[in-house]
Amino acid sequence: MALRDVPDAAPLPLAGRARHLDGMRGVAIVLVVGQHWIGEHYGFWRGAGAGVEVFFVLSGFMVTSWLMRSTFGYRAFLRRRVLRLVPSLLVMIAGGLLLAAVLPWSWVPERIALRSATIAVSELTSLVSAGGIDMRPFGITWSLSIEWYFYLLWPVVALTWRRRGTDPARCARYTLVAALLLYAVSLTFSASWYHFGPVSRFGLLLLGASVAYRVAAIRAGNGAFRWTPPGWTAGLAVVAIVAWKLAGPDQDSLWYRFVGTPLTVTATLAVVVVGMTQPDAVAIRALSSRLLVGLGAVSYSLFLWHTIPWTLLTPRSTGLTYEQLLPIWAGATVLLTAGAYLLVERPTQRWGRRDPRPWREVLVGVRFAARHPRRGLPLLFTPPASPAVPAGPR
């Protein structure tokens, strides 16, 4: 079944937000948080890649879709990316440094925290982490630095193709070949460089971009999916990703690069395609639920902040057991994430759209939520209705 054969195909991210993709980001952030809070201590939830690789594939798809459709140039694209990502990152780094300095139970020396902050601001975390250097408490920013390399390089190609009117089907083929070549080259790397380095991750981003071009070709009547997976495969894909995260090996295993990555990427692309062609599929409706969409909306802030309590407060530094620390990490992360999203991330999204009074909107929303929590709280964490490009792992 081809996309052009589906009369009521869902609007693509080319035309705005797709709720099932936000929901998929919600699943991904849960997997990432679980790996750090649970997988590092217990013998499960340690499957490498699942979570962050979902973010990379979705980011490549969404960014490329936006570049094809928008009228912005390279500088405008980067300016919007800076407004979208940098304020939240700087606030997280400043907050992490402050907490590392004032918390008497902090397990991270101030010298290491300051060095890590400098590297994180410079967007060099990926290369430094691949080299095995301690990046506490900002090691989570390695994936964000790869996103920035992609933002700097990929729009040059995508915007050139757009300006020249290159056939999207040809762009899809070129991008797919480049992605597979990068993946093949990365298989020769060490475990650390495969996981943290930009080569394999660029391959994932380009795979998402290839599907975006393929979709554009189909919309233009220049091609079709030779085979569209049935709706139930989206549910199976999500189950496969979760199963790998729960039972799969860590990043040092060869199973990760030869099985885990292909499994996660294929499953993510299946969800994207099914969501576009069969929006009424059970799994797509589940991914479009308010809970998962809300988690996807706050995934960037949650991604940035969830490791701060976890790295600063450890059983050894506090004298508490792991089970006693879990609710402390969770409570602190909820508060930090909510504050960062409502007071930093969401207002700066409006700055990118030149909203003259972003803070007033947030304060009005908070006041309404305080008076009517059942109606107001879900609205606070509902993604903006206008088109947006998701932040990276994010």
Coordinates of N, CA, C and O in Angstrom, one line a residue, residues 166-244:
T166 N 16.3 20.3 -6.7 CA 16.6 18.9 -6.9 C 15.5 17.9 -6.6 O 14.8 18.2 -5.6
D167 N 15.3 16.9 -7.4 CA 14.2 16.0 -7.2 C 14.3 15.3 -5.8 O 15.4 14.8 -5.5
P168 N 13.3 15.4 -5.0 CA 13.3 14.8 -3.7 C 13.7 13.3 -3.7 O 14.3 12.8 -2.8
A169 N 13.2 12.6 -4.7 CA 13.5 11.2 -4.8 C 15.0 10.9 -5.0 O 15.6 10.0 -4.4
R170 N 15.6 11.8 -5.7 CA 17.1 11.7 -5.9 C 17.8 12.1 -4.6 O 18.8 11.4 -4.2
C171 N 17.3 13.1 -3.9 CA 17.9 13.5 -2.6 C 17.7 12.3 -1.6 O 18.7 12.1 -0.8
A172 N 16.6 11.6 -1.7 CA 16.4 10.5 -0.7 C 17.4 9.4 -1.0 O 18.0 8.8 -0.1
R173 N 17.7 9.1 -2.3 CA 18.7 8.1 -2.6 C 20.1 8.5 -2.1 O 20.8 7.7 -1.5
Y174 N 20.5 9.7 -2.5 CA 21.8 10.2 -2.1 C 22.0 10.1 -0.5 O 23.0 9.7 0.0
T175 N 21.0 10.6 0.2 CA 21.0 10.6 1.6 C 21.1 9.3 2.2 O 21.8 9.0 3.2
L176 N 20.3 8.3 1.7 CA 20.3 7.0 2.1 C 21.7 6.3 2.0 O 22.2 5.7 2.9
V177 N 22.3 6.5 0.8 CA 23.7 6.0 0.5 C 24.7 6.5 1.5 O 25.5 5.8 2.1
A178 N 24.6 7.9 1.7 CA 25.5 8.5 2.7 C 25.4 7.9 4.1 O 26.3 7.7 4.8
A179 N 24.1 7.7 4.5 CA 23.8 7.2 5.8 C 24.4 5.8 6.0 O 25.0 5.5 7.0
L180 N 24.2 5.0 5.0 CA 24.7 3.6 5.1 C 26.2 3.5 5.1 O 26.8 2.7 5.8
L181 N 26.8 4.4 4.3 CA 28.3 4.5 4.3 C 28.9 4.9 5.7 O 29.8 4.3 6.2
L182 N 28.2 5.9 6.3 CA 28.7 6.3 7.6 C 28.5 5.2 8.6 O 29.4 5.0 9.5
Y183 N 27.4 4.5 8.6 CA 27.2 3.4 9.5 C 28.3 2.3 9.3 O 28.8 1.8 10.3
A184 N 28.5 2.0 8.0 CA 29.5 1.0 7.7 C 30.9 1.4 8.3 O 31.7 0.6 8.8
V185 N 31.3 2.6 8.1 CA 32.6 3.1 8.5 C 32.6 3.1 10.1 O 33.7 2.7 10.7
S186 N 31.6 3.4 10.7 CA 31.6 3.5 12.2 C 31.7 2.1 12.8 O 32.1 2.0 14.0
L187 N 31.4 1.1 12.1 CA 31.5 -0.3 12.6 C 32.9 -0.7 13.0 O 33.2 -1.6 13.7
T188 N 33.9 0.1 12.4 CA 35.3 -0.2 12.6 C 35.8 0.5 13.8 O 37.0 0.3 14.2
F189 N 35.0 1.4 14.4 CA 35.5 2.2 15.6 C 35.4 1.4 16.9 O 34.8 0.4 17.0
S190 N 36.1 2.0 17.9 CA 36.0 1.5 19.2 C 34.6 1.7 19.8 O 33.8 2.5 19.2
A191 N 34.3 1.0 20.8 CA 32.9 1.1 21.4 C 32.6 2.5 21.8 O 31.5 3.0 21.6
S192 N 33.6 3.2 22.4 CA 33.4 4.6 22.8 C 33.2 5.5 21.7 O 32.2 6.3 21.7
W193 N 34.0 5.4 20.6 CA 33.8 6.3 19.5 C 32.5 5.9 18.7 O 31.9 6.8 18.1
Y194 N 32.2 4.7 18.7 CA 30.9 4.3 18.0 C 29.7 5.0 18.7 O 28.8 5.5 18.0
H195 N 29.7 4.9 20.0 CA 28.5 5.4 20.7 C 28.5 6.9 20.8 O 27.5 7.6 20.6
F196 N 29.7 7.5 21.2 CA 29.7 9.0 21.4 C 30.1 9.8 20.2 O 29.9 11.0 20.2
G197 N 30.8 9.2 19.3 CA 31.3 9.9 18.2 C 30.3 10.3 17.2 O 29.2 9.8 17.1
P198 N 30.6 11.3 16.3 CA 29.6 11.9 15.4 C 29.3 11.0 14.1 O 28.3 11.2 13.5
V199 N 30.2 10.1 13.8 CA 30.1 9.4 12.5 C 28.8 8.6 12.5 O 28.0 8.7 11.6
S200 N 28.7 7.6 13.4 CA 27.5 6.8 13.4 C 26.2 7.5 13.6 O 25.2 7.2 13.1
R201 N 26.3 8.6 14.4 CA 25.1 9.4 14.7 C 24.7 10.2 13.5 O 23.5 10.4 13.3
F202 N 25.6 10.7 12.7 CA 25.3 11.3 11.5 C 24.5 10.4 10.6 O 23.6 10.8 9.8
G203 N 24.9 9.1 10.6 CA 24.2 8.1 9.8 C 22.8 8.0 10.2 O 21.9 7.9 9.3
L204 N 22.5 8.1 11.5 CA 21.1 8.0 12.0 C 20.3 9.2 11.6 O 19.1 9.1 11.1
L205 N 20.9 10.4 11.7 CA 20.3 11.6 11.3 C 19.9 11.6 9.8 O 18.9 12.1 9.4
L206 N 20.9 11.1 9.0 CA 20.6 11.1 7.6 C 19.6 10.1 7.2 O 18.9 10.3 6.2
L207 N 19.5 9.0 7.9 CA 18.4 8.1 7.6 C 17.0 8.7 7.8 O 16.1 8.5 7.0
G208 N 16.9 9.5 8.9 CA 15.7 10.2 9.1 C 15.4 11.2 8.0 O 14.3 11.4 7.5
A209 N 16.5 11.9 7.5 CA 16.4 12.8 6.4 C 16.0 12.2 5.1 O 15.2 12.7 4.3
S210 N 16.5 11.0 4.9 CA 16.2 10.2 3.7 C 14.7 9.9 3.6 O 14.1 10.1 2.5
V211 N 14.1 9.6 4.7 CA 12.7 9.3 4.7 C 11.9 10.6 4.5 O 10.8 10.6 3.8
A212 N 12.4 11.7 5.0 CA 11.7 13.0 4.8 C 11.7 13.3 3.3 O 10.7 13.8 2.8
Y213 N 12.8 13.1 2.6 CA 12.8 13.3 1.2 C 11.9 12.4 0.4 O 11.3 12.7 -0.6
R214 N 11.9 11.1 0.9 CA 11.0 10.1 0.2 C 9.5 10.5 0.4 O 8.8 10.4 -0.6
V215 N 9.2 11.0 1.5 CA 7.8 11.5 1.7 C 7.5 12.7 0.8 O 6.4 12.7 0.2
A216 N 8.5 13.6 0.7 CA 8.3 14.7 -0.2 C 8.1 14.3 -1.6 O 7.3 14.9 -2.4
A217 N 8.9 13.3 -2.0 CA 8.7 12.8 -3.4 C 7.4 12.2 -3.6 O 6.8 12.3 -4.7
I218 N 6.9 11.5 -2.6 CA 5.5 10.8 -2.8 C 4.5 11.9 -2.9 O 3.5 11.8 -3.7
R219 N 4.6 12.9 -2.0 CA 3.6 14.0 -2.1 C 3.6 14.7 -3.4 O 2.6 15.3 -3.9
A220 N 4.8 14.8 -4.1 CA 4.9 15.4 -5.4 C 4.5 14.5 -6.5 O 4.6 14.9 -7.7
G221 N 4.2 13.2 -6.2 CA 3.8 12.3 -7.2 C 4.9 11.6 -7.9 O 4.8 11.1 -9.0
N222 N 6.2 11.7 -7.3 CA 7.3 11.2 -8.0 C 7.8 9.8 -7.5 O 8.9 9.4 -7.8
G223 N 7.0 9.2 -6.7 CA 7.4 7.9 -6.2 C 6.4 7.4 -5.2 O 5.3 8.0 -4.9
A224 N 6.6 6.2 -4.7 CA 5.7 5.6 -3.7 C 6.5 4.6 -2.9 O 7.6 4.2 -3.3
F225 N 6.1 4.4 -1.7 CA 6.6 3.3 -0.9 C 6.3 2.0 -1.6 O 5.2 1.7 -1.9
R226 N 7.3 1.2 -1.8 CA 7.1 -0.1 -2.4 C 6.3 -1.0 -1.5 O 5.5 -1.8 -2.0
W227 N 6.5 -0.7 -0.2 CA 5.7 -1.5 0.7 C 5.5 -0.7 2.0 O 6.5 -0.2 2.6
T228 N 4.3 -0.6 2.4 CA 4.0 0.2 3.6 C 3.6 -0.9 4.7 O 2.7 -1.7 4.5
P229 N 4.3 -0.8 5.9 CA 4.0 -1.8 6.9 C 2.6 -1.7 7.4 O 2.1 -0.5 7.5
P230 N 1.9 -2.8 7.7 CA 0.6 -2.7 8.3 C 0.6 -1.9 9.7 O 1.6 -1.8 10.3
G231 N -0.6 -1.5 10.1 CA -0.6 -0.6 11.3 C -0.1 -1.3 12.5 O 0.5 -0.6 13.4
W232 N -0.3 -2.6 12.7 CA 0.1 -3.2 13.9 C 1.6 -3.3 14.1 O 2.1 -3.5 15.2
T233 N 2.4 -3.0 13.0 CA 3.8 -3.1 13.1 C 4.4 -1.9 13.9 O 5.5 -2.0 14.5
A234 N 3.6 -0.8 14.0 CA 4.0 0.3 14.8 C 4.1 -0.1 16.3 O 5.0 0.3 17.0
G235 N 3.0 -0.8 16.7 CA 3.1 -1.3 18.1 C 4.2 -2.3 18.3 O 4.9 -2.2 19.4
L236 N 4.4 -3.2 17.4 CA 5.5 -4.1 17.5 C 6.8 -3.4 17.5 O 7.7 -3.8 18.3
A237 N 7.0 -2.3 16.8 CA 8.2 -1.5 16.7 C 8.5 -0.9 18.1 O 9.6 -1.0 18.6
V238 N 7.5 -0.3 18.7 CA 7.7 0.3 20.0 C 8.0 -0.8 21.0 O 8.9 -0.6 21.9
V239 N 7.4 -1.9 21.0 CA 7.7 -3.0 21.9 C 9.1 -3.5 21.7 O 9.8 -3.8 22.7
A240 N 9.6 -3.6 20.5 CA 10.9 -4.0 20.2 C 12.0 -3.1 20.8 O 13.0 -3.5 21.3
I241 N 11.7 -1.8 20.6 CA 12.6 -0.8 21.2 C 12.7 -0.9 22.7 O 13.8 -0.9 23.3
V242 N 11.5 -1.0 23.3 CA 11.5 -1.1 24.8 C 12.2 -2.4 25.2 O 12.9 -2.4 26.2
A243 N 11.9 -3.5 24.5 CA 12.5 -4.8 24.9 C 14.0 -4.7 24.8 O 14.7 -5.3 25.7
W244 N 14.5 -4.1 23.8 CA 16.0 -4.0 23.6 C 16.6 -3.1 24.8 O 17.6 -3.5 25.4

